[in-house]
Short mmCIF file of C-alpha atoms in Angstrom, two decimals:
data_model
loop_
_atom_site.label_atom_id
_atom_site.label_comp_id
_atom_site.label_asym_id
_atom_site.label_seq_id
_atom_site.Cartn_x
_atom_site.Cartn_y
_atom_site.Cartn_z
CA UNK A 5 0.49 -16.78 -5.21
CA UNK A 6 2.92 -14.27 -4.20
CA UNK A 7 3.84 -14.03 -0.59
CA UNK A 8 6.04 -11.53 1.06
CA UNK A 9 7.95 -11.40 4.45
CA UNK A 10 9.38 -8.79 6.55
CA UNK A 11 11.72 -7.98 9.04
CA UNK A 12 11.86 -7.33 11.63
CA UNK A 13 8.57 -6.34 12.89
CA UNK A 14 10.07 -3.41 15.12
CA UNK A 15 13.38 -1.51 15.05
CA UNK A 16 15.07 1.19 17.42
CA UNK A 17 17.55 3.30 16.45
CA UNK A 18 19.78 6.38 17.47
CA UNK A 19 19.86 9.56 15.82
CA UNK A 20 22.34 9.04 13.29
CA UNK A 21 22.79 5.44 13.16
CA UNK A 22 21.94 3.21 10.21
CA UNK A 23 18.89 0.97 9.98
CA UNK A 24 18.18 -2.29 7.27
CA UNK A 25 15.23 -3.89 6.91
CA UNK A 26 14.43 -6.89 4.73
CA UNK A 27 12.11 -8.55 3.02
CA UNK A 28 11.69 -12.10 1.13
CA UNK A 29 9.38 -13.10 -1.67
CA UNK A 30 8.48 -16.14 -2.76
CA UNK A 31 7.33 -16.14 -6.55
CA UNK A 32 10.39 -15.50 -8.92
CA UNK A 33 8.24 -13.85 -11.10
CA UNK A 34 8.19 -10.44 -9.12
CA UNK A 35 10.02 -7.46 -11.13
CA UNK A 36 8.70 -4.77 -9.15
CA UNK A 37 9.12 -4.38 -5.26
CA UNK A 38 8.76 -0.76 -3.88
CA UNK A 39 9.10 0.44 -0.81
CA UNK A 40 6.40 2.67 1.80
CA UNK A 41 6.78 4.69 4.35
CA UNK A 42 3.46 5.47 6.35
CA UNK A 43 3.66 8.23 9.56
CA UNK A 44 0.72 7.18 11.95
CA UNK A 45 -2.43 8.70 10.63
CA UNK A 46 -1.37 9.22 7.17
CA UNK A 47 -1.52 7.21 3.53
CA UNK A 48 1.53 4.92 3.08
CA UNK A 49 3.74 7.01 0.51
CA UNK A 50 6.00 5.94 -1.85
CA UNK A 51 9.57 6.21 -0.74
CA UNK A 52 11.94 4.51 -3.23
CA UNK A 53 11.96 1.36 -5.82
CA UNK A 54 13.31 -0.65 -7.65
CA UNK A 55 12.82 -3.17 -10.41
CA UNK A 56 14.31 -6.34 -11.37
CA UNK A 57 16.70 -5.51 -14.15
CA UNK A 58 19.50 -3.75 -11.20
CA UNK A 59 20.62 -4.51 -8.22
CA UNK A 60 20.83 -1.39 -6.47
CA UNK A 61 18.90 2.47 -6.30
CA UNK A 62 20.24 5.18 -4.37
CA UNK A 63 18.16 8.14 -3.65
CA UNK A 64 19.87 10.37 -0.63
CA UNK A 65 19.82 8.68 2.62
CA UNK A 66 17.98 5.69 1.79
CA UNK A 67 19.02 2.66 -0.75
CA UNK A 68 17.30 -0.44 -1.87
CA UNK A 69 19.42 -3.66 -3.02
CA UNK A 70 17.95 -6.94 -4.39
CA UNK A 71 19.23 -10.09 -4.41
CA UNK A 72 17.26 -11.90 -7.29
CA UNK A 73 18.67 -15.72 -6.91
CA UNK A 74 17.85 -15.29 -2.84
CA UNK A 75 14.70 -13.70 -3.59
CA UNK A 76 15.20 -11.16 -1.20
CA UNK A 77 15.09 -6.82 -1.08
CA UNK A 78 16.16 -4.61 1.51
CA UNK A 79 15.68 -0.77 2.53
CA UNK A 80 18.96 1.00 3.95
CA UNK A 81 18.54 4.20 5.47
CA UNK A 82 21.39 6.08 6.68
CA UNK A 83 22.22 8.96 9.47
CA UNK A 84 18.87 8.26 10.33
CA UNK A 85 16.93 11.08 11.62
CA UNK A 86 13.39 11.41 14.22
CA UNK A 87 11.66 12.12 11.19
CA UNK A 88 12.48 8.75 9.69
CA UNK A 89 10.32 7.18 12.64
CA UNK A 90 7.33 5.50 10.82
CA UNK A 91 5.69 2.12 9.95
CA UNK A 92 8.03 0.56 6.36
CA UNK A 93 5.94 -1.20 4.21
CA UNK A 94 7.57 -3.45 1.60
CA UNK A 95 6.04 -4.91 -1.54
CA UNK A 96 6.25 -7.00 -4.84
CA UNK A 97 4.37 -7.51 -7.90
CA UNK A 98 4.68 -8.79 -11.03
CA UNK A 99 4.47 -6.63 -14.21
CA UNK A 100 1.34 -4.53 -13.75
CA UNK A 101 -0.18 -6.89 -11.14
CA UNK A 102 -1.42 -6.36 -7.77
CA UNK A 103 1.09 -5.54 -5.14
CA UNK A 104 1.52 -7.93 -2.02
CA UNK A 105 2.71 -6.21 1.00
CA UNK A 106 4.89 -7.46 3.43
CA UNK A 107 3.70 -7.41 7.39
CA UNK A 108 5.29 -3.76 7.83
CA UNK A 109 8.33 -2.49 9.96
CA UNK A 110 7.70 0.42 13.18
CA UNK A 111 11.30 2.11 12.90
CA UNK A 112 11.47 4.68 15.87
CA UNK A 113 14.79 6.71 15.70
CA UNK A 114 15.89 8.37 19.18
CA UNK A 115 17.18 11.86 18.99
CA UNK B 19 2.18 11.88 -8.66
CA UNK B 20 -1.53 12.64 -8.82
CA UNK B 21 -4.01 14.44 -6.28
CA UNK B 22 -6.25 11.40 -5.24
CA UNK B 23 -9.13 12.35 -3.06
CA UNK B 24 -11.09 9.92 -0.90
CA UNK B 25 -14.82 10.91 0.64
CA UNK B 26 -15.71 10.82 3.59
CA UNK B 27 -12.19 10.86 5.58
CA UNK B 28 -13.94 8.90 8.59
CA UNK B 29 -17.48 7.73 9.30
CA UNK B 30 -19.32 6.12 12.54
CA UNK B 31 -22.03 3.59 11.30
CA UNK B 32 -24.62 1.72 12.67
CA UNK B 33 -24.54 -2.39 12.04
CA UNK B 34 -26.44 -3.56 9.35
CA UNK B 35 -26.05 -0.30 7.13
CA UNK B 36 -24.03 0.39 4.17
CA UNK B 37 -21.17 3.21 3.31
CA UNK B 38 -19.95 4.20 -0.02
CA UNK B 39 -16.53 5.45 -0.13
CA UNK B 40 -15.49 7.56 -3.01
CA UNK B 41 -11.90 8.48 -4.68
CA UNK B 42 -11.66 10.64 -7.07
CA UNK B 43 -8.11 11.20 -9.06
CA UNK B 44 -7.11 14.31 -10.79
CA UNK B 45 -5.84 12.86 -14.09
CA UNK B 46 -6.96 9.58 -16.04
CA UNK B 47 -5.33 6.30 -14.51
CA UNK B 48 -5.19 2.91 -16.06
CA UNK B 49 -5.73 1.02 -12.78
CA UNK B 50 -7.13 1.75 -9.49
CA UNK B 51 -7.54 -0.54 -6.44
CA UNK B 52 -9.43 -0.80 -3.05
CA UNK B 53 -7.47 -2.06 -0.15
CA UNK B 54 -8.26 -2.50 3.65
CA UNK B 55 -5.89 -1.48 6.35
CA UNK B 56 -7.22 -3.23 9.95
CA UNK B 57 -5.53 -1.10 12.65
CA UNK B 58 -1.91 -1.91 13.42
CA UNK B 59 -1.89 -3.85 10.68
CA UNK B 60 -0.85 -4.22 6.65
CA UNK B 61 -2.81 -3.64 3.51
CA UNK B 62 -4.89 -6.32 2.09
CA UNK B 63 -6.02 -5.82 -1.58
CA UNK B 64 -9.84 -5.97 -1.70
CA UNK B 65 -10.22 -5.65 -5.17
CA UNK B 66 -8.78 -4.33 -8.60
CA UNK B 67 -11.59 -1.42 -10.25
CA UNK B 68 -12.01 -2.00 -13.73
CA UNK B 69 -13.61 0.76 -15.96
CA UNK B 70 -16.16 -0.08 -17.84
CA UNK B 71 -16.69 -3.89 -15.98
CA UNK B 72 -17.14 -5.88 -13.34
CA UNK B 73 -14.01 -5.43 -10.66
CA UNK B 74 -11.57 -8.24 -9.31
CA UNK B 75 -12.11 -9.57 -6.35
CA UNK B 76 -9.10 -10.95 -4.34
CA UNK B 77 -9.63 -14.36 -1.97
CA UNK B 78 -12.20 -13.47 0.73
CA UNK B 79 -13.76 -10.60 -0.49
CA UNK B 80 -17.01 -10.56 -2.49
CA UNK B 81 -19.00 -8.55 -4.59
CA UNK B 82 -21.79 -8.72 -2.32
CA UNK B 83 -20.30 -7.44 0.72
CA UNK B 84 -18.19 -4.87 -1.21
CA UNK B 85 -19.74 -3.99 -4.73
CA UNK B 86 -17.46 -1.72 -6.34
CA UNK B 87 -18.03 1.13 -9.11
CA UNK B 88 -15.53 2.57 -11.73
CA UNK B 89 -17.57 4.81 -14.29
CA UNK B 90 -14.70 6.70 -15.96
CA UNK B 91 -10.91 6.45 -15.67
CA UNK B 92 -10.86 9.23 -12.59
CA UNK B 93 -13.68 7.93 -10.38
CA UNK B 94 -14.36 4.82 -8.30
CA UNK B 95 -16.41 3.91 -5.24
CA UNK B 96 -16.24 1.20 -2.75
CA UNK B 97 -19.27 0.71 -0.64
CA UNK B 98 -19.20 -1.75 2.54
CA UNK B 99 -22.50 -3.60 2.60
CA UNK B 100 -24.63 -4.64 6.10
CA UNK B 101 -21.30 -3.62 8.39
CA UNK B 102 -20.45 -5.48 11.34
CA UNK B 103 -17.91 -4.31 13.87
CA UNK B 104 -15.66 -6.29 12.13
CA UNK B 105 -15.81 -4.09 9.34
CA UNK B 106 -14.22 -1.35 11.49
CA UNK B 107 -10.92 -0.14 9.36
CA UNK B 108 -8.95 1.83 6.91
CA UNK B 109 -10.19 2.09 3.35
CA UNK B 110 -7.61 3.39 1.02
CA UNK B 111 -7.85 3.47 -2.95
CA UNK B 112 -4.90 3.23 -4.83
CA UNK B 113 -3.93 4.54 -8.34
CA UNK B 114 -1.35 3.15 -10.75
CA UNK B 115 0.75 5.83 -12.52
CA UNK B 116 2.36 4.95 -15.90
CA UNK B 117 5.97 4.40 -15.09
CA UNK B 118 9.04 3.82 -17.08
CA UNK B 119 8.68 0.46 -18.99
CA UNK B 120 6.25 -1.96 -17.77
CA UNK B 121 5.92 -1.25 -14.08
CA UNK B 122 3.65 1.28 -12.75
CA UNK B 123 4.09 2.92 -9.50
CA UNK B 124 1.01 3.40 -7.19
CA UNK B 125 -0.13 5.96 -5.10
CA UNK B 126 -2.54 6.07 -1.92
CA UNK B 127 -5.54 8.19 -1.34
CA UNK B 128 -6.15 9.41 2.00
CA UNK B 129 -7.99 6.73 3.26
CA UNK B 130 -11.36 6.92 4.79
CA UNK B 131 -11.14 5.41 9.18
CA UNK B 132 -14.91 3.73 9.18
CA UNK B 133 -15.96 2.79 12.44
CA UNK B 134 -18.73 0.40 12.93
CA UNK B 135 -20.75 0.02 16.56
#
């Protein structure tokens, strides 16, 4: 089955500053891999994703690229802000199957 | 997106008893899921709802412990059988939206925080 792995586990940033987090999956079957962002004490919400026919969605300050032949997605945000601080939850699925998530990403930005 | 409801929003239990979870949606959805979210941690899929039948259980999660409901294409409920500490988590349903081509995009109820002593 499909497994999926992310990193890094925690990132700091400054105010302004640019953060990446990745992600690898393992069956090259995935087509779907969205992206969540989940404040503490809330649902995870959809942020941004992206499917396997491109190779890159822009939406505003955050991006997603994938890299089918590495098997491998990441999340850019940019001129990151406090607000941005949250746990990043990545995932892939194939067609209308289940999603697998990856392990999750605590991004704290520093004003 | 849909409004996706989820009753209660937190419970404290007693071992050995049982809690039904509901999540109700505010349009028809094709799919809806069950996941558990352990604190500090990801989301495991419990199950897949299916209307009409029996749901899908993923790898270490029975029907026993969690016997699921889906009635109608707006309404499920989870219910956590004879809890155990262990059973102390997050319980979020899920709904898939119909998306461009053959990926759907899925959305998160509230979640319900059970607590088990």
């Amino acid at each position: 089955g499909e497994n999926v792995e992310q990193h890094p586990s925690t990132l700091s940033v400054q105010e302004g500053d640019s953060a990446v987090i990745k992600c690898t999956y393992s069956d090259s079957a995935s087509n779907y891999f969205p992206w969540y962002k989940q404040e503490l004490g809330k649902r995870p919400q959809l942020i941004i994703d992206i499917r396997s026919n491109v190779g890159e969605k822009k939406d505003q300050r955050i991006a997603v690229t994938l890299n089918k032949t590495a098997k491998h997605f990441s999340l850019h945000i940019t001129e990151t802000q406090p607000e941005d601080s949250a746990v990043y939850f990545c995932a892939a699925s194939r067609d209308t199957d289940k999603l697998i998530f990856g392990t999750g990403t605590r991004l704290q930005v520093f004003p | 997106s849909a409004v996706i409801s989820q009753k209660p929003s937190r419970d404290i239990c007693q071992r050995g008893t049982s809690l039904t979870i509901q999540c109700q949606v505010d349009s028809q959805v094709t799919m809806m899921f069950w996941y558990r979210q352990q604190p500090g941690q990801s989301l495991t899929l419990i199950a897949t709802a299916n209307q009409g039948s029996e749901a899908t259980y993923e790898s270490g999660f029975v029907i026993d412990k969690f016997p699921i409901s889906r009635p109608n294409l707006t309404f499920s409920t989870l219910t956590v059988s004879n809890m155990s500490p262990e059973d102390s988590s997050i319980y979020l349903c899920s709904v898939e939206l119909a998306g461009v081509g053959t990926y759907n995009e899925q959305f998160f109820g509230p979640g319900t925080r059970l607590t088990v002593l």
